[in-house]
Amino acid sequence: MTDERWTTTEEIAAARERLEDAIEGYERPAAYAVGLTVDGDAAAEEVFPRVDRGENFLPAVVLASVCGHVRGTATYLLDEQRLQEAIDLLSPAEACTAYDHPNLAVWRQVRAEAADRPGAHVVAVFLGDLQPSPTERRYERLLREAAAG
């Protein structure tokens, strides 16, 4: 946990820029989400409580930092420690009351639900673009469907 606080939109923009610059070759995703899955099939709306498409790039780069994501389409399994790291990295943004911080709320909700559900897995999914691909994996396809809908 950090004592850092970003109280203005300018401080949030500066933090986002600093994090983006720290990842060599980083490209913003077309869409991204954190999802909760339980062994078995689920529809996109059951996996991803929130989908960001072309917006909210501070949470995107925070997730990318934790996952090691640079660009393109990819899925990452988040254990409890990495999800908590993402929450901790994003939490200084709560000091800025100009935004509602929905991603932070969803990440905390997902963390709590994952802890209470046996067989639950948390995934972070990034889409480099919104075009379907024959090589995309299950959660990438589900995120693409959710982003389109």
JSON list of C-alpha atoms in Angstrom, two decimals:
[
{"chain": "A", "resi": 1, "resn": "MET", "atom": "CA", "xyz": [0.00, 0.00, 0.00]},
{"chain": "A", "resi": 2, "resn": "THR", "atom": "CA", "xyz": [1.21, 3.49, -0.75]},
{"chain": "A", "resi": 3, "resn": "ASP", "atom": "CA", "xyz": [0.66, 6.84, 0.94]},
{"chain": "A", "resi": 4, "resn": "GLU", "atom": "CA", "xyz": [0.49, 8.47, -2.49]},
{"chain": "A", "resi": 5, "resn": "ARG", "atom": "CA", "xyz": [-2.77, 10.26, -3.34]},
{"chain": "A", "resi": 6, "resn": "TRP", "atom": "CA", "xyz": [-3.83, 11.67, -6.70]},
{"chain": "A", "resi": 7, "resn": "THR", "atom": "CA", "xyz": [-6.34, 14.37, -5.82]},
{"chain": "A", "resi": 8, "resn": "THR", "atom": "CA", "xyz": [-6.78, 16.07, -9.19]},
{"chain": "A", "resi": 9, "resn": "THR", "atom": "CA", "xyz": [-7.52, 14.94, -12.72]},
{"chain": "A", "resi": 10, "resn": "GLU", "atom": "CA", "xyz": [-4.10, 16.32, -13.67]},
{"chain": "A", "resi": 11, "resn": "GLU", "atom": "CA", "xyz": [-2.39, 14.12, -11.09]},
{"chain": "A", "resi": 12, "resn": "ILE", "atom": "CA", "xyz": [-4.28, 11.10, -12.38]},
{"chain": "A", "resi": 13, "resn": "ALA", "atom": "CA", "xyz": [-3.27, 11.91, -15.95]},
{"chain": "A", "resi": 14, "resn": "ALA", "atom": "CA", "xyz": [0.35, 12.31, -14.84]},
{"chain": "A", "resi": 15, "resn": "ALA", "atom": "CA", "xyz": [0.26, 8.97, -13.02]},
{"chain": "A", "resi": 16, "resn": "ARG", "atom": "CA", "xyz": [-1.22, 7.26, -16.09]},
{"chain": "A", "resi": 17, "resn": "GLU", "atom": "CA", "xyz": [1.42, 8.79, -18.32]},
{"chain": "A", "resi": 18, "resn": "ARG", "atom": "CA", "xyz": [4.21, 7.79, -15.91]},
{"chain": "A", "resi": 19, "resn": "LEU", "atom": "CA", "xyz": [2.98, 4.19, -15.80]},
{"chain": "A", "resi": 20, "resn": "GLU", "atom": "CA", "xyz": [2.54, 4.02, -19.58]},
{"chain": "A", "resi": 21, "resn": "ASP", "atom": "CA", "xyz": [6.05, 5.40, -20.13]},
{"chain": "A", "resi": 22, "resn": "ALA", "atom": "CA", "xyz": [7.48, 2.77, -17.76]},
{"chain": "A", "resi": 23, "resn": "ILE", "atom": "CA", "xyz": [6.36, -0.08, -20.08]},
{"chain": "A", "resi": 24, "resn": "GLU", "atom": "CA", "xyz": [8.56, -0.04, -23.16]},
{"chain": "A", "resi": 25, "resn": "GLY", "atom": "CA", "xyz": [6.40, -0.32, -26.29]},
{"chain": "A", "resi": 26, "resn": "TYR", "atom": "CA", "xyz": [3.13, -0.10, -24.36]},
{"chain": "A", "resi": 27, "resn": "GLU", "atom": "CA", "xyz": [-0.02, 0.36, -26.43]},
{"chain": "A", "resi": 28, "resn": "ARG", "atom": "CA", "xyz": [-3.40, 1.13, -24.94]},
{"chain": "A", "resi": 29, "resn": "PRO", "atom": "CA", "xyz": [-5.92, -1.67, -25.37]},
{"chain": "A", "resi": 30, "resn": "ALA", "atom": "CA", "xyz": [-9.08, -1.28, -27.43]},
{"chain": "A", "resi": 31, "resn": "ALA", "atom": "CA", "xyz": [-10.91, -2.97, -24.54]},
{"chain": "A", "resi": 32, "resn": "TYR", "atom": "CA", "xyz": [-10.03, -4.64, -21.26]},
{"chain": "A", "resi": 33, "resn": "ALA", "atom": "CA", "xyz": [-11.68, -6.16, -18.22]},
{"chain": "A", "resi": 34, "resn": "VAL", "atom": "CA", "xyz": [-11.14, -8.12, -15.05]},
{"chain": "A", "resi": 35, "resn": "GLY", "atom": "CA", "xyz": [-13.36, -11.14, -14.84]},
{"chain": "A", "resi": 36, "resn": "LEU", "atom": "CA", "xyz": [-14.33, -13.88, -12.44]},
{"chain": "A", "resi": 37, "resn": "THR", "atom": "CA", "xyz": [-14.82, -17.39, -13.72]},
{"chain": "A", "resi": 38, "resn": "VAL", "atom": "CA", "xyz": [-15.81, -20.57, -12.02]},
{"chain": "A", "resi": 39, "resn": "ASP", "atom": "CA", "xyz": [-14.99, -23.91, -13.59]},
{"chain": "A", "resi": 40, "resn": "GLY", "atom": "CA", "xyz": [-17.53, -24.51, -16.33]},
{"chain": "A", "resi": 41, "resn": "ASP", "atom": "CA", "xyz": [-19.15, -22.38, -19.01]},
{"chain": "A", "resi": 42, "resn": "ALA", "atom": "CA", "xyz": [-20.38, -18.86, -18.48]},
{"chain": "A", "resi": 43, "resn": "ALA", "atom": "CA", "xyz": [-21.65, -16.05, -20.65]},
{"chain": "A", "resi": 44, "resn": "ALA", "atom": "CA", "xyz": [-19.73, -12.80, -21.05]},
{"chain": "A", "resi": 45, "resn": "GLU", "atom": "CA", "xyz": [-22.02, -10.85, -18.72]},
{"chain": "A", "resi": 46, "resn": "GLU", "atom": "CA", "xyz": [-21.43, -13.45, -16.01]},
{"chain": "A", "resi": 47, "resn": "VAL", "atom": "CA", "xyz": [-17.64, -13.27, -16.36]},
{"chain": "A", "resi": 48, "resn": "PHE", "atom": "CA", "xyz": [-17.06, -9.52, -16.74]},
{"chain": "A", "resi": 49, "resn": "PRO", "atom": "CA", "xyz": [-18.98, -7.22, -14.37]},
{"chain": "A", "resi": 50, "resn": "ARG", "atom": "CA", "xyz": [-17.42, -4.20, -16.12]},
{"chain": "A", "resi": 51, "resn": "VAL", "atom": "CA", "xyz": [-15.91, -3.78, -19.58]},
{"chain": "A", "resi": 52, "resn": "ASP", "atom": "CA", "xyz": [-13.85, -0.74, -20.58]},
{"chain": "A", "resi": 53, "resn": "ARG", "atom": "CA", "xyz": [-13.77, 0.03, -24.27]},
{"chain": "A", "resi": 54, "resn": "GLY", "atom": "CA", "xyz": [-11.58, 2.92, -25.42]},
{"chain": "A", "resi": 55, "resn": "GLU", "atom": "CA", "xyz": [-11.58, 4.62, -22.00]},
{"chain": "A", "resi": 56, "resn": "ASN", "atom": "CA", "xyz": [-10.29, 4.51, -18.43]},
{"chain": "A", "resi": 57, "resn": "PHE", "atom": "CA", "xyz": [-6.66, 4.02, -19.39]},
{"chain": "A", "resi": 58, "resn": "LEU", "atom": "CA", "xyz": [-5.21, 4.41, -15.88]},
{"chain": "A", "resi": 59, "resn": "PRO", "atom": "CA", "xyz": [-6.74, 1.13, -14.69]},
{"chain": "A", "resi": 60, "resn": "ALA", "atom": "CA", "xyz": [-5.67, -0.45, -18.00]},
{"chain": "A", "resi": 61, "resn": "VAL", "atom": "CA", "xyz": [-2.02, 0.43, -17.51]},
{"chain": "A", "resi": 62, "resn": "VAL", "atom": "CA", "xyz": [-2.16, -0.56, -13.84]},
{"chain": "A", "resi": 63, "resn": "LEU", "atom": "CA", "xyz": [-3.38, -4.02, -14.90]},
{"chain": "A", "resi": 64, "resn": "ALA", "atom": "CA", "xyz": [-0.79, -4.14, -17.66]},
{"chain": "A", "resi": 65, "resn": "SER", "atom": "CA", "xyz": [1.95, -3.32, -15.15]},
{"chain": "A", "resi": 66, "resn": "VAL", "atom": "CA", "xyz": [0.88, -6.13, -12.84]},
{"chain": "A", "resi": 67, "resn": "CYS", "atom": "CA", "xyz": [0.41, -8.67, -15.65]},
{"chain": "A", "resi": 68, "resn": "GLY", "atom": "CA", "xyz": [3.46, -7.75, -17.72]},
{"chain": "A", "resi": 69, "resn": "HIS", "atom": "CA", "xyz": [1.23, -6.85, -20.67]},
{"chain": "A", "resi": 70, "resn": "VAL", "atom": "CA", "xyz": [2.68, -4.59, -23.37]},
{"chain": "A", "resi": 71, "resn": "ARG", "atom": "CA", "xyz": [0.36, -4.66, -26.38]},
{"chain": "A", "resi": 72, "resn": "GLY", "atom": "CA", "xyz": [-2.11, -6.77, -28.31]},
{"chain": "A", "resi": 73, "resn": "THR", "atom": "CA", "xyz": [-4.64, -9.32, -27.19]},
{"chain": "A", "resi": 74, "resn": "ALA", "atom": "CA", "xyz": [-3.92, -11.51, -24.18]},
{"chain": "A", "resi": 75, "resn": "THR", "atom": "CA", "xyz": [-5.43, -13.17, -21.12]},
{"chain": "A", "resi": 76, "resn": "TYR", "atom": "CA", "xyz": [-3.71, -13.37, -17.74]},
{"chain": "A", "resi": 77, "resn": "LEU", "atom": "CA", "xyz": [-4.66, -15.37, -14.68]},
{"chain": "A", "resi": 78, "resn": "LEU", "atom": "CA", "xyz": [-4.54, -13.16, -11.58]},
{"chain": "A", "resi": 79, "resn": "ASP", "atom": "CA", "xyz": [-3.87, -14.79, -8.25]},
{"chain": "A", "resi": 80, "resn": "GLU", "atom": "CA", "xyz": [-5.00, -13.03, -5.08]},
{"chain": "A", "resi": 81, "resn": "GLN", "atom": "CA", "xyz": [-1.61, -11.34, -4.64]},
{"chain": "A", "resi": 82, "resn": "ARG", "atom": "CA", "xyz": [-1.50, -9.85, -8.14]},
{"chain": "A", "resi": 83, "resn": "LEU", "atom": "CA", "xyz": [-5.11, -8.67, -7.95]},
{"chain": "A", "resi": 84, "resn": "GLN", "atom": "CA", "xyz": [-4.34, -7.00, -4.62]},
{"chain": "A", "resi": 85, "resn": "GLU", "atom": "CA", "xyz": [-1.25, -5.40, -6.18]},
{"chain": "A", "resi": 86, "resn": "ALA", "atom": "CA", "xyz": [-3.43, -3.93, -8.95]},
{"chain": "A", "resi": 87, "resn": "ILE", "atom": "CA", "xyz": [-5.91, -2.62, -6.37]},
{"chain": "A", "resi": 88, "resn": "ASP", "atom": "CA", "xyz": [-3.09, -1.08, -4.34]},
{"chain": "A", "resi": 89, "resn": "LEU", "atom": "CA", "xyz": [-1.54, 0.56, -7.42]},
{"chain": "A", "resi": 90, "resn": "LEU", "atom": "CA", "xyz": [-4.87, 2.09, -8.45]},
{"chain": "A", "resi": 91, "resn": "SER", "atom": "CA", "xyz": [-6.12, 3.11, -4.99]},
{"chain": "A", "resi": 92, "resn": "PRO", "atom": "CA", "xyz": [-4.33, 6.52, -4.89]},
{"chain": "A", "resi": 93, "resn": "ALA", "atom": "CA", "xyz": [-6.82, 7.59, -7.59]},
{"chain": "A", "resi": 94, "resn": "GLU", "atom": "CA", "xyz": [-9.68, 7.41, -5.06]},
{"chain": "A", "resi": 95, "resn": "ALA", "atom": "CA", "xyz": [-8.50, 10.74, -3.65]},
{"chain": "A", "resi": 96, "resn": "CYS", "atom": "CA", "xyz": [-9.79, 12.42, -6.82]},
{"chain": "A", "resi": 97, "resn": "THR", "atom": "CA", "xyz": [-13.51, 13.00, -6.38]},
{"chain": "A", "resi": 98, "resn": "ALA", "atom": "CA", "xyz": [-13.94, 14.09, -10.01]},
{"chain": "A", "resi": 99, "resn": "TYR", "atom": "CA", "xyz": [-14.23, 10.38, -10.92]},
{"chain": "A", "resi": 100, "resn": "ASP", "atom": "CA", "xyz": [-16.31, 7.52, -9.53]},
{"chain": "A", "resi": 101, "resn": "HIS", "atom": "CA", "xyz": [-13.54, 4.85, -9.82]},
{"chain": "A", "resi": 102, "resn": "PRO", "atom": "CA", "xyz": [-15.77, 2.00, -11.03]},
{"chain": "A", "resi": 103, "resn": "ASN", "atom": "CA", "xyz": [-12.86, -0.28, -11.94]},
{"chain": "A", "resi": 104, "resn": "LEU", "atom": "CA", "xyz": [-11.48, -0.16, -8.43]},
{"chain": "A", "resi": 105, "resn": "ALA", "atom": "CA", "xyz": [-14.91, -1.02, -7.02]},
{"chain": "A", "resi": 106, "resn": "VAL", "atom": "CA", "xyz": [-15.29, -3.96, -9.42]},
{"chain": "A", "resi": 107, "resn": "TRP", "atom": "CA", "xyz": [-11.78, -5.27, -8.71]},
{"chain": "A", "resi": 108, "resn": "ARG", "atom": "CA", "xyz": [-12.54, -5.26, -5.00]},
{"chain": "A", "resi": 109, "resn": "GLN", "atom": "CA", "xyz": [-15.87, -6.98, -5.62]},
{"chain": "A", "resi": 110, "resn": "VAL", "atom": "CA", "xyz": [-14.20, -9.63, -7.79]},
{"chain": "A", "resi": 111, "resn": "ARG", "atom": "CA", "xyz": [-11.50, -10.17, -5.13]},
{"chain": "A", "resi": 112, "resn": "ALA", "atom": "CA", "xyz": [-14.16, -10.74, -2.45]},
{"chain": "A", "resi": 113, "resn": "GLU", "atom": "CA", "xyz": [-16.24, -13.06, -4.65]},
{"chain": "A", "resi": 114, "resn": "ALA", "atom": "CA", "xyz": [-13.19, -15.09, -5.69]},
{"chain": "A", "resi": 115, "resn": "ALA", "atom": "CA", "xyz": [-12.26, -15.62, -2.05]},
{"chain": "A", "resi": 116, "resn": "ASP", "atom": "CA", "xyz": [-15.76, -16.96, -1.32]},
{"chain": "A", "resi": 117, "resn": "ARG", "atom": "CA", "xyz": [-16.13, -19.28, -4.32]},
{"chain": "A", "resi": 118, "resn": "PRO", "atom": "CA", "xyz": [-14.27, -22.58, -4.59]},
{"chain": "A", "resi": 119, "resn": "GLY", "atom": "CA", "xyz": [-12.90, -23.13, -8.08]},
{"chain": "A", "resi": 120, "resn": "ALA", "atom": "CA", "xyz": [-13.03, -19.41, -8.93]},
{"chain": "A", "resi": 121, "resn": "HIS", "atom": "CA", "xyz": [-10.37, -17.84, -11.14]},
{"chain": "A", "resi": 122, "resn": "VAL", "atom": "CA", "xyz": [-9.73, -14.15, -11.80]},
{"chain": "A", "resi": 123, "resn": "VAL", "atom": "CA", "xyz": [-8.64, -13.16, -15.30]},
{"chain": "A", "resi": 124, "resn": "ALA", "atom": "CA", "xyz": [-7.41, -9.91, -16.79]},
{"chain": "A", "resi": 125, "resn": "VAL", "atom": "CA", "xyz": [-8.14, -9.72, -20.50]},
{"chain": "A", "resi": 126, "resn": "PHE", "atom": "CA", "xyz": [-6.83, -7.16, -22.99]},
{"chain": "A", "resi": 127, "resn": "LEU", "atom": "CA", "xyz": [-7.97, -6.74, -26.59]},
{"chain": "A", "resi": 128, "resn": "GLY", "atom": "CA", "xyz": [-5.50, -5.03, -28.90]},
{"chain": "A", "resi": 129, "resn": "ASP", "atom": "CA", "xyz": [-8.35, -4.36, -31.35]},
{"chain": "A", "resi": 130, "resn": "LEU", "atom": "CA", "xyz": [-12.01, -5.23, -31.60]},
{"chain": "A", "resi": 131, "resn": "GLN", "atom": "CA", "xyz": [-11.75, -7.50, -34.65]},
{"chain": "A", "resi": 132, "resn": "PRO", "atom": "CA", "xyz": [-12.38, -11.23, -34.13]},
{"chain": "A", "resi": 133, "resn": "SER", "atom": "CA", "xyz": [-9.35, -13.46, -34.51]},
{"chain": "A", "resi": 134, "resn": "PRO", "atom": "CA", "xyz": [-9.18, -17.19, -35.26]},
{"chain": "A", "resi": 135, "resn": "THR", "atom": "CA", "xyz": [-6.49, -17.54, -32.59]},
{"chain": "A", "resi": 136, "resn": "GLU", "atom": "CA", "xyz": [-8.33, -15.80, -29.75]},
{"chain": "A", "resi": 137, "resn": "ARG", "atom": "CA", "xyz": [-8.97, -17.75, -26.60]},
{"chain": "A", "resi": 138, "resn": "ARG", "atom": "CA", "xyz": [-12.24, -18.21, -24.72]},
{"chain": "A", "resi": 139, "resn": "TYR", "atom": "CA", "xyz": [-12.06, -15.14, -22.44]},
{"chain": "A", "resi": 140, "resn": "GLU", "atom": "CA", "xyz": [-10.85, -12.94, -25.26]},
{"chain": "A", "resi": 141, "resn": "ARG", "atom": "CA", "xyz": [-13.88, -14.00, -27.31]},
{"chain": "A", "resi": 142, "resn": "LEU", "atom": "CA", "xyz": [-16.19, -13.38, -24.34]},
{"chain": "A", "resi": 143, "resn": "LEU", "atom": "CA", "xyz": [-14.69, -9.91, -23.78]},
{"chain": "A", "resi": 144, "resn": "ARG", "atom": "CA", "xyz": [-15.04, -9.11, -27.48]},
{"chain": "A", "resi": 145, "resn": "GLU", "atom": "CA", "xyz": [-18.72, -10.10, -27.30]},
{"chain": "A", "resi": 146, "resn": "ALA", "atom": "CA", "xyz": [-19.24, -8.01, -24.17]},
{"chain": "A", "resi": 147, "resn": "ALA", "atom": "CA", "xyz": [-17.45, -4.98, -25.70]},
{"chain": "A", "resi": 148, "resn": "ALA", "atom": "CA", "xyz": [-19.64, -5.20, -28.81]},
{"chain": "A", "resi": 149, "resn": "GLY", "atom": "CA", "xyz": [-22.85, -5.48, -26.85]}
]
